[in-house]
Short mmCIF file of C-alpha atoms and ligand atoms in Angstrom, two decimals:
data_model
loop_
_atom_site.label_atom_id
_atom_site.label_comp_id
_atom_site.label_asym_id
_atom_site.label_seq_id
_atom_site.Cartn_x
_atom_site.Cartn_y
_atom_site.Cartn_z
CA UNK A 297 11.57 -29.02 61.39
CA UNK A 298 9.80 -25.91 59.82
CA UNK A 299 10.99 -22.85 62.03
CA UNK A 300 14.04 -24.30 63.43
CA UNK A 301 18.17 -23.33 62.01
CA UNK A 302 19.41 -26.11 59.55
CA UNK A 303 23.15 -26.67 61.22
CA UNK A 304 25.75 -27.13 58.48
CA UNK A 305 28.59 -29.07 60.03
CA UNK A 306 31.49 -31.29 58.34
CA UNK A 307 35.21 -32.02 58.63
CA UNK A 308 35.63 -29.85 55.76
CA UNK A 309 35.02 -26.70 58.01
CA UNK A 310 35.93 -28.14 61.72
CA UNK A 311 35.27 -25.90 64.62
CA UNK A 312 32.42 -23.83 62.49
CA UNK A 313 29.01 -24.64 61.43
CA UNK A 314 26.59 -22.59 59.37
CA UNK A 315 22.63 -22.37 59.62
CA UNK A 316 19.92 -21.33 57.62
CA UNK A 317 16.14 -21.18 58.75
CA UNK A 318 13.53 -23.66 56.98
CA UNK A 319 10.39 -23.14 56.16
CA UNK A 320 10.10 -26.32 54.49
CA UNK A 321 11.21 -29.73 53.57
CA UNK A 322 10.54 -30.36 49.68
CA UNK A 323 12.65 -33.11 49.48
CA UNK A 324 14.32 -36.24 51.15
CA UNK A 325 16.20 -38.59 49.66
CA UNK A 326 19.24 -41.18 49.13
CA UNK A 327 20.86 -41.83 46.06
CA UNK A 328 23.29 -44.13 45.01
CA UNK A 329 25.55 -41.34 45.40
CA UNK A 330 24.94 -39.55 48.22
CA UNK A 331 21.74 -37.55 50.67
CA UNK A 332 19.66 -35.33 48.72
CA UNK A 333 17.88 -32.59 50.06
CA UNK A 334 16.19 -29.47 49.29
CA UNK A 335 14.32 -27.53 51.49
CA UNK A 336 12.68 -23.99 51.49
CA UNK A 337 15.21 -21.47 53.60
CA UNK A 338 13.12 -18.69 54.99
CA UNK A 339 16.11 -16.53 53.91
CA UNK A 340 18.04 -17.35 50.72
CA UNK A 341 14.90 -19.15 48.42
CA UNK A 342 15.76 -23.28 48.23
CA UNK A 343 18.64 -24.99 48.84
CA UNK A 344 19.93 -27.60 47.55
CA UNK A 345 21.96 -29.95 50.11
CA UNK A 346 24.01 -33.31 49.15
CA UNK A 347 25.68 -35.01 51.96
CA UNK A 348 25.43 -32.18 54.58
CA UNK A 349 26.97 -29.80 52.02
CA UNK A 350 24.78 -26.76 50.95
CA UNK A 351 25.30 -27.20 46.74
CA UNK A 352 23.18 -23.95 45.74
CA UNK A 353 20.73 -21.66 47.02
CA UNK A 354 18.22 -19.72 44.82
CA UNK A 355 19.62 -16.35 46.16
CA UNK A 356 23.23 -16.50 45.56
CA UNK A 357 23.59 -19.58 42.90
CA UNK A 358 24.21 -16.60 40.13
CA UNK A 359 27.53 -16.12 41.57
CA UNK A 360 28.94 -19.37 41.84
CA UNK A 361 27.24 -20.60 38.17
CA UNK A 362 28.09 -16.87 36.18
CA UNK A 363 31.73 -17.24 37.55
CA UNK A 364 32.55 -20.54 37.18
CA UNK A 365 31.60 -20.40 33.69
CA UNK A 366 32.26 -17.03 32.47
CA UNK A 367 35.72 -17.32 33.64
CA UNK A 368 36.97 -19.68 31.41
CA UNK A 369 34.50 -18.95 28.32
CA UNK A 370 34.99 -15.18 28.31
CA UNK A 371 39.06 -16.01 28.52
CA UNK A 372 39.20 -17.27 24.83
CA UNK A 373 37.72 -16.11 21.56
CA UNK A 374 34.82 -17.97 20.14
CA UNK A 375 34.92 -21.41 22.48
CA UNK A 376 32.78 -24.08 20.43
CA UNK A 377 32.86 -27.41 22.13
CA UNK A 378 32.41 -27.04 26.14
CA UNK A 379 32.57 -29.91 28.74
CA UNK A 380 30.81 -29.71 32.20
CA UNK A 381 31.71 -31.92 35.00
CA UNK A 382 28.98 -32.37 37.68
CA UNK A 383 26.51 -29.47 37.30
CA UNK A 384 23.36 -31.91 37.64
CA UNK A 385 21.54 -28.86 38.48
CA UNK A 386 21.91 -27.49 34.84
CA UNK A 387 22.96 -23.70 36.15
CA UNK A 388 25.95 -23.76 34.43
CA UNK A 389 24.57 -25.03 31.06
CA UNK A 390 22.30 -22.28 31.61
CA UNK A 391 24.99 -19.45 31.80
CA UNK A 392 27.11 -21.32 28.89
CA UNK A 393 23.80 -20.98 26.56
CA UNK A 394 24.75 -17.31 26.67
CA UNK A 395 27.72 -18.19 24.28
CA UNK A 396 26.29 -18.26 20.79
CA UNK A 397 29.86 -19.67 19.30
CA UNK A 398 29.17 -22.52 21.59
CA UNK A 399 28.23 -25.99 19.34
CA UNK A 400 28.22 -28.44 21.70
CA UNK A 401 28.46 -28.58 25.65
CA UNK A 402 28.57 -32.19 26.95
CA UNK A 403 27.81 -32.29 30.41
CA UNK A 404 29.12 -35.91 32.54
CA UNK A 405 27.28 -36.02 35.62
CA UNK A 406 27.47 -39.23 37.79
CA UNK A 407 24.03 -38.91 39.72
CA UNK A 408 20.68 -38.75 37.57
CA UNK A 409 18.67 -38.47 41.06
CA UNK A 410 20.60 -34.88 41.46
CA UNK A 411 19.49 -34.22 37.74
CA UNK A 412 15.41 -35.50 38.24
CA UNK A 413 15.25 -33.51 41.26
CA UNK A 414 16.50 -30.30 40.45
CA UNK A 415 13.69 -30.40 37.42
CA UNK A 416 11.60 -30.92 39.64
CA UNK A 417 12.10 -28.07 42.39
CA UNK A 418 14.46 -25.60 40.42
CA UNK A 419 12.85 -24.98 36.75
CA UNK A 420 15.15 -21.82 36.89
CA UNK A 421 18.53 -23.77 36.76
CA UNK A 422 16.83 -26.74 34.79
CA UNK A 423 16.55 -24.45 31.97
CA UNK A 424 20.09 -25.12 31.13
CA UNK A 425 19.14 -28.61 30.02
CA UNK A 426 16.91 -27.65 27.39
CA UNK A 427 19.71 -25.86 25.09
CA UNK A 428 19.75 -28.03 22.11
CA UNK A 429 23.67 -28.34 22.03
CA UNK A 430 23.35 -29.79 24.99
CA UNK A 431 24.24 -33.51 25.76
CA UNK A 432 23.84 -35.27 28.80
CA UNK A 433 26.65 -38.30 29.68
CA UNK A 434 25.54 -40.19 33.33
CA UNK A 435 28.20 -41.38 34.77
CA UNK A 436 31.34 -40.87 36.15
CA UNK A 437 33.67 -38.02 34.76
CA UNK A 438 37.12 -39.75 35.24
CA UNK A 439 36.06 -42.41 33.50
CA UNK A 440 34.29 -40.19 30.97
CA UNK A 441 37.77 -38.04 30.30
CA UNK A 442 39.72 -41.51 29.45
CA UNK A 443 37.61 -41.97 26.66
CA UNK A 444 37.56 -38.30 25.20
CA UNK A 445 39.39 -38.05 22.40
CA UNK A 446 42.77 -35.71 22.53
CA UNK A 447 42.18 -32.02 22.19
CA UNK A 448 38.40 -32.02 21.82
CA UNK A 449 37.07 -29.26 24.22
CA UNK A 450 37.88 -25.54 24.27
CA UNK A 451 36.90 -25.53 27.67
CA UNK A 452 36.20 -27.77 30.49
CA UNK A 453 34.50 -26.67 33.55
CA UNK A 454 34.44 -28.41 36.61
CA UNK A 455 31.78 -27.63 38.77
CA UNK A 456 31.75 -30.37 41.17
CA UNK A 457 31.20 -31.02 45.20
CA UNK A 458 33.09 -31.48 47.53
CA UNK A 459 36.21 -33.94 47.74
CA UNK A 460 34.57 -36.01 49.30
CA UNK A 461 32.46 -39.41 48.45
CA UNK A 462 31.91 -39.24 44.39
CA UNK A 463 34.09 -36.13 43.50
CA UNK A 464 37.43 -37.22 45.55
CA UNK A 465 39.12 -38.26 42.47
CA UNK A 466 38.49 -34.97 40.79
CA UNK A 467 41.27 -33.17 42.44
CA UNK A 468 44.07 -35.81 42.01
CA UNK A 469 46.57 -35.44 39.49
CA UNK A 470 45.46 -38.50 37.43
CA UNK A 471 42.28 -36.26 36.34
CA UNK A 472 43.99 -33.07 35.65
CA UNK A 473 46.49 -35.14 33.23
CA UNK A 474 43.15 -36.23 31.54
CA UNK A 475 42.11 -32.68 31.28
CA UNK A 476 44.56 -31.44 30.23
CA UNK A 477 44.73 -34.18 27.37
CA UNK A 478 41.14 -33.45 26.51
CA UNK A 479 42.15 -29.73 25.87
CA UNK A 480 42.84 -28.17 23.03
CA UNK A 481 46.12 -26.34 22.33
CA UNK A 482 45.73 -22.87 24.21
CA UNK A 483 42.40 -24.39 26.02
CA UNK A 484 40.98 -23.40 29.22
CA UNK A 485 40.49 -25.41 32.60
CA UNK A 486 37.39 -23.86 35.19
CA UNK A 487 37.78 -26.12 38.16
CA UNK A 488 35.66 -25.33 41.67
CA UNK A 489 38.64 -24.67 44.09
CA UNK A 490 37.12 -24.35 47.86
CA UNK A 491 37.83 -21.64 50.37
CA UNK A 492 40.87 -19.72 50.39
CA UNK A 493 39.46 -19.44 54.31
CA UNK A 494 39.87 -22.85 55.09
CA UNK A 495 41.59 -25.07 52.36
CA UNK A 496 44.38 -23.73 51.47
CA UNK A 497 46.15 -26.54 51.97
CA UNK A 498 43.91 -28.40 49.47
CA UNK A 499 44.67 -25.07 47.22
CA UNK A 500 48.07 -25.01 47.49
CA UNK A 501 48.21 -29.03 46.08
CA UNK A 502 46.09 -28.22 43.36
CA UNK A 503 47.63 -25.51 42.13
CA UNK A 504 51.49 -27.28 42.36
CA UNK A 505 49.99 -30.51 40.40
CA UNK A 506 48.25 -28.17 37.29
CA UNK A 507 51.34 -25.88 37.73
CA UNK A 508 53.08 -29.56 36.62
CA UNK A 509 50.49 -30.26 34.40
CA UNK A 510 49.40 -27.14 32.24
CA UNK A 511 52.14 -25.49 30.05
CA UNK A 512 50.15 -22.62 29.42
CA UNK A 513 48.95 -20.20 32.86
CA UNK A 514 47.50 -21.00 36.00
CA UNK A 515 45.61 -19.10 38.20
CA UNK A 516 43.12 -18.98 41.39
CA UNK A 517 40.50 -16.23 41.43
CA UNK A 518 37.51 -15.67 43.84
CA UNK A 519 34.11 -14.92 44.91
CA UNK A 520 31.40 -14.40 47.51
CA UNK A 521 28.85 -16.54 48.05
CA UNK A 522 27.23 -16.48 51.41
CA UNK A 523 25.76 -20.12 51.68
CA UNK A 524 29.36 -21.35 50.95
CA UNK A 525 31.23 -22.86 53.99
CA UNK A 526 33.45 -19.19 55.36
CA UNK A 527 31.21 -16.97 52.51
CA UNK A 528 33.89 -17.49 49.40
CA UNK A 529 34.50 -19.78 46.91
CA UNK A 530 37.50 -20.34 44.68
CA UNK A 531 37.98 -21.34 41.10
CA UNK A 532 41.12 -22.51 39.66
CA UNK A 533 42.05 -21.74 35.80
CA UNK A 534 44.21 -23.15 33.84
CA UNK A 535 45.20 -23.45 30.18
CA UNK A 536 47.05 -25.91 27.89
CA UNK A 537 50.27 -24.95 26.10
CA UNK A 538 49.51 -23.31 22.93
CA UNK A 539 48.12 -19.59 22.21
CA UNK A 540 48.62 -17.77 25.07
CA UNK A 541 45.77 -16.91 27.41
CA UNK A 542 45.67 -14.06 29.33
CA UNK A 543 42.99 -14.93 31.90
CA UNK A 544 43.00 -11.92 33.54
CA UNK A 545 41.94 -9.59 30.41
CA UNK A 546 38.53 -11.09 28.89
CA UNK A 547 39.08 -11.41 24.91
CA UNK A 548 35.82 -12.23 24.87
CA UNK A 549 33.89 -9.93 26.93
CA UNK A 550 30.17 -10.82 28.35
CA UNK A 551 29.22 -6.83 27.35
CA UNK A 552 29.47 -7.82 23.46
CA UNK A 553 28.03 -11.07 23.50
CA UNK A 554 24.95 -11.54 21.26
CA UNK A 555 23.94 -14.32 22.53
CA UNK A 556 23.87 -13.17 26.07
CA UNK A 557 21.68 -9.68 25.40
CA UNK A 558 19.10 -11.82 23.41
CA UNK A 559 18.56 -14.73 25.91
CA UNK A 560 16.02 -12.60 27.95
CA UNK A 561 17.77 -13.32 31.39
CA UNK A 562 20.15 -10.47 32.81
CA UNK A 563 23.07 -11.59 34.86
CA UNK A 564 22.97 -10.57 38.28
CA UNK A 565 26.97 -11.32 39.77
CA UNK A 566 29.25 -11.43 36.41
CA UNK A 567 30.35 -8.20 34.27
CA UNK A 568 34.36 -7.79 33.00
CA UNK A 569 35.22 -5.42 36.11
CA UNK A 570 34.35 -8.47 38.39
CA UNK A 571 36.34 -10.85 36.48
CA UNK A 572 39.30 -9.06 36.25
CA UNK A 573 38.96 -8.47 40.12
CA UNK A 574 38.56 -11.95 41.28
CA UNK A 575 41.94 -12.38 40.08
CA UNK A 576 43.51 -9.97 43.32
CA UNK A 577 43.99 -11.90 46.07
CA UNK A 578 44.83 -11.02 49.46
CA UNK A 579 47.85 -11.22 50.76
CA UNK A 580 47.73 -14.13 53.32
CA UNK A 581 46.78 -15.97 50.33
CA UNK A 582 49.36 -15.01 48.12
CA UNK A 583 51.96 -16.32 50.15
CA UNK A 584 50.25 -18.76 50.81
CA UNK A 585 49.52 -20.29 47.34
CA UNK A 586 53.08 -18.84 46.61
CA UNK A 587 51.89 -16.63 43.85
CA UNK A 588 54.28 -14.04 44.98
N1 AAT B 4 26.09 -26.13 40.51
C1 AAT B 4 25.90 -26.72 41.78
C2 AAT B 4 27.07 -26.99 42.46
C3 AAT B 4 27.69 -28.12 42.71
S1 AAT B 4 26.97 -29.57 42.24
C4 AAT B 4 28.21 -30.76 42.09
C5 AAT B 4 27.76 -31.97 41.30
O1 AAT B 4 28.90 -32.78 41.00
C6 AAT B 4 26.76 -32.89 42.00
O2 AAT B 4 25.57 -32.93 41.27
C7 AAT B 4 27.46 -34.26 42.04
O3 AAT B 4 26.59 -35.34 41.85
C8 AAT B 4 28.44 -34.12 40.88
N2 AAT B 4 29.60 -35.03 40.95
C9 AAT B 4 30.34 -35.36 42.04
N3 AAT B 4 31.31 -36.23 41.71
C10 AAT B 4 31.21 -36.45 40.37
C11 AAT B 4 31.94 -37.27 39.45
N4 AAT B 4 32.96 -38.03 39.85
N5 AAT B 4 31.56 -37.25 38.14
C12 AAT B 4 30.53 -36.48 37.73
N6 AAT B 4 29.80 -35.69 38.56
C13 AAT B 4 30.14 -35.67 39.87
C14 AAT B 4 28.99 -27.98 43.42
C15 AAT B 4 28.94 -27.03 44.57
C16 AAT B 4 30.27 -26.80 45.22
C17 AAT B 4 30.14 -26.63 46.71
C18 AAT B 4 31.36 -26.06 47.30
N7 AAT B 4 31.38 -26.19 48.72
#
């Protein structure tokens, strides 16, 4: 009800909850998916919620979107062909647009109702969707990646929920061998990788299986976004045997991008200081994610 906390509870984060204040309920609905809701937070703009699990908020969105696709993108020279997985709100299309060497970006995203709603109540993340290299896939992205052909992408970027309902498969080995297949030589995995608060279990399995399956470097790096479950959010990187990648030294920096001074929206959370920073990581997690 308008006035009243929103509780954010789920077995992802037991013994916590988070809350945000609404001011309004835009939007009820079930998919074939999964819940869909957005609502108006008195505090951080809308929110968009699937299953229980805040997805974005209009406040702090630019950190999770700018980093999980700057990462990668800024990591290589001149990346052309770009895959998104999930991303039905289009915020990441938005901040690959920036990329003027960028031909195509092919986004796979298994639920249109996420998609139709977000143009609906977030015209400011839609905008990705109107890029002309963009092109929209609706369906599942494991079965997507079996049919790409070897080597296509530069970069793949995985911005998906949760691990659980739709997305489970998305952190088992049998889709990082398909990534990794639909790489390039010396391309670059982007995969959302939790909380380094509460999952680092879930971390510590992802990064042993793309340890296994990427020749090249892998690495976990970090950021704060308050409406995430413990405040952070983690993004795993990864690249394919071939030219070296040195993830933590942009070749391609944001600063001298073209593309990104002339598309008339600033970035508000991503410049090459931050990116080289979200690769420290505290100690606890260090050991624990054995990067020692
Ligand atoms: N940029 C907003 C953040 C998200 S949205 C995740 C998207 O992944 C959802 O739209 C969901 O429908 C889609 N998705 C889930 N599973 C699949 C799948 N198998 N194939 C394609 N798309 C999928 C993520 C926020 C992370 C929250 C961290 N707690």
């Amino acid at each position: 009800k308008a006035g009243n906390l929103m509780y954010f509870n789920n077995p992802m984060w037991p013994g916590e909850a988070h809350s945000l204040k609404v001011e309004n309920i835009l939007f009820q609905g079930k998919s074939e998916f999964q819940e869909i809701l957005v609502f108006e937070s008195s505090a951080y703009g809308k929110v968009l919620v699937l299953d229980g699990i805040v997805q974005l908020s209009e406040k702090d969105e630019c950190a999770y979107q700018e980093m999980i696709a700057h990462l990668p993108l800024c990591s290589i020279e001149s990346p052309k062909r770009v895959l998104v997985v999930g991303g039905g709100d289009g915020g990441v299309l938005r901040e690959i647009s920036r990329h003027s060497s960028v031909e195509l970006i092919d986004i796979c995203e298994i639920d249109k109702m996420v998609i139709d709603v977000c143009k609906k109540f977030f015209p400011q993340l839609y905008v990705g969707f109107e890029d002309p290299r963009v092109q929209l896939h609706v369906g599942d992205a494991v079965e997507f990646l079996r049919h790409v052909p070897e080597g296509k992408y530069d970069a793949i970027i995985v911005d998906s929920s949760d691990p659980v309902g739709p997305a489970q498969e998305l952190v088992e080995r049998p889709f990082f061998e398909t990534t990794a297949r639909a790489l390039r030589p010396g391309g670059v995995l982007c995969n959302m990788a939790e909380s380094m608060w509460l999952h680092t279990h879930l971390i510590q399995d992802m990064l042993s299986i793309c340890r296994e399956t990427f020749k090249g470097s892998v690495h976990y790096a970090w950021a704060s976004v308050p409406t995430y479950p413990s405040g952070v959010i983690g993004f795993l990187l990864c690249s394919t045997e071939g030219p070296p990648v040195d993830f933590l030294h942009p070749v391609n920096p944001i600063e001298k991008l073209e593309g990104n001074l002339k598309c008339g929206r600033e970035l508000r959370f991503y410049n090459s200081e931050i990116h080289s920073a979200a690769f420290a990581l505290p100690s606890f997690v260090r050991r624990e994610v054995s990067i020692l």
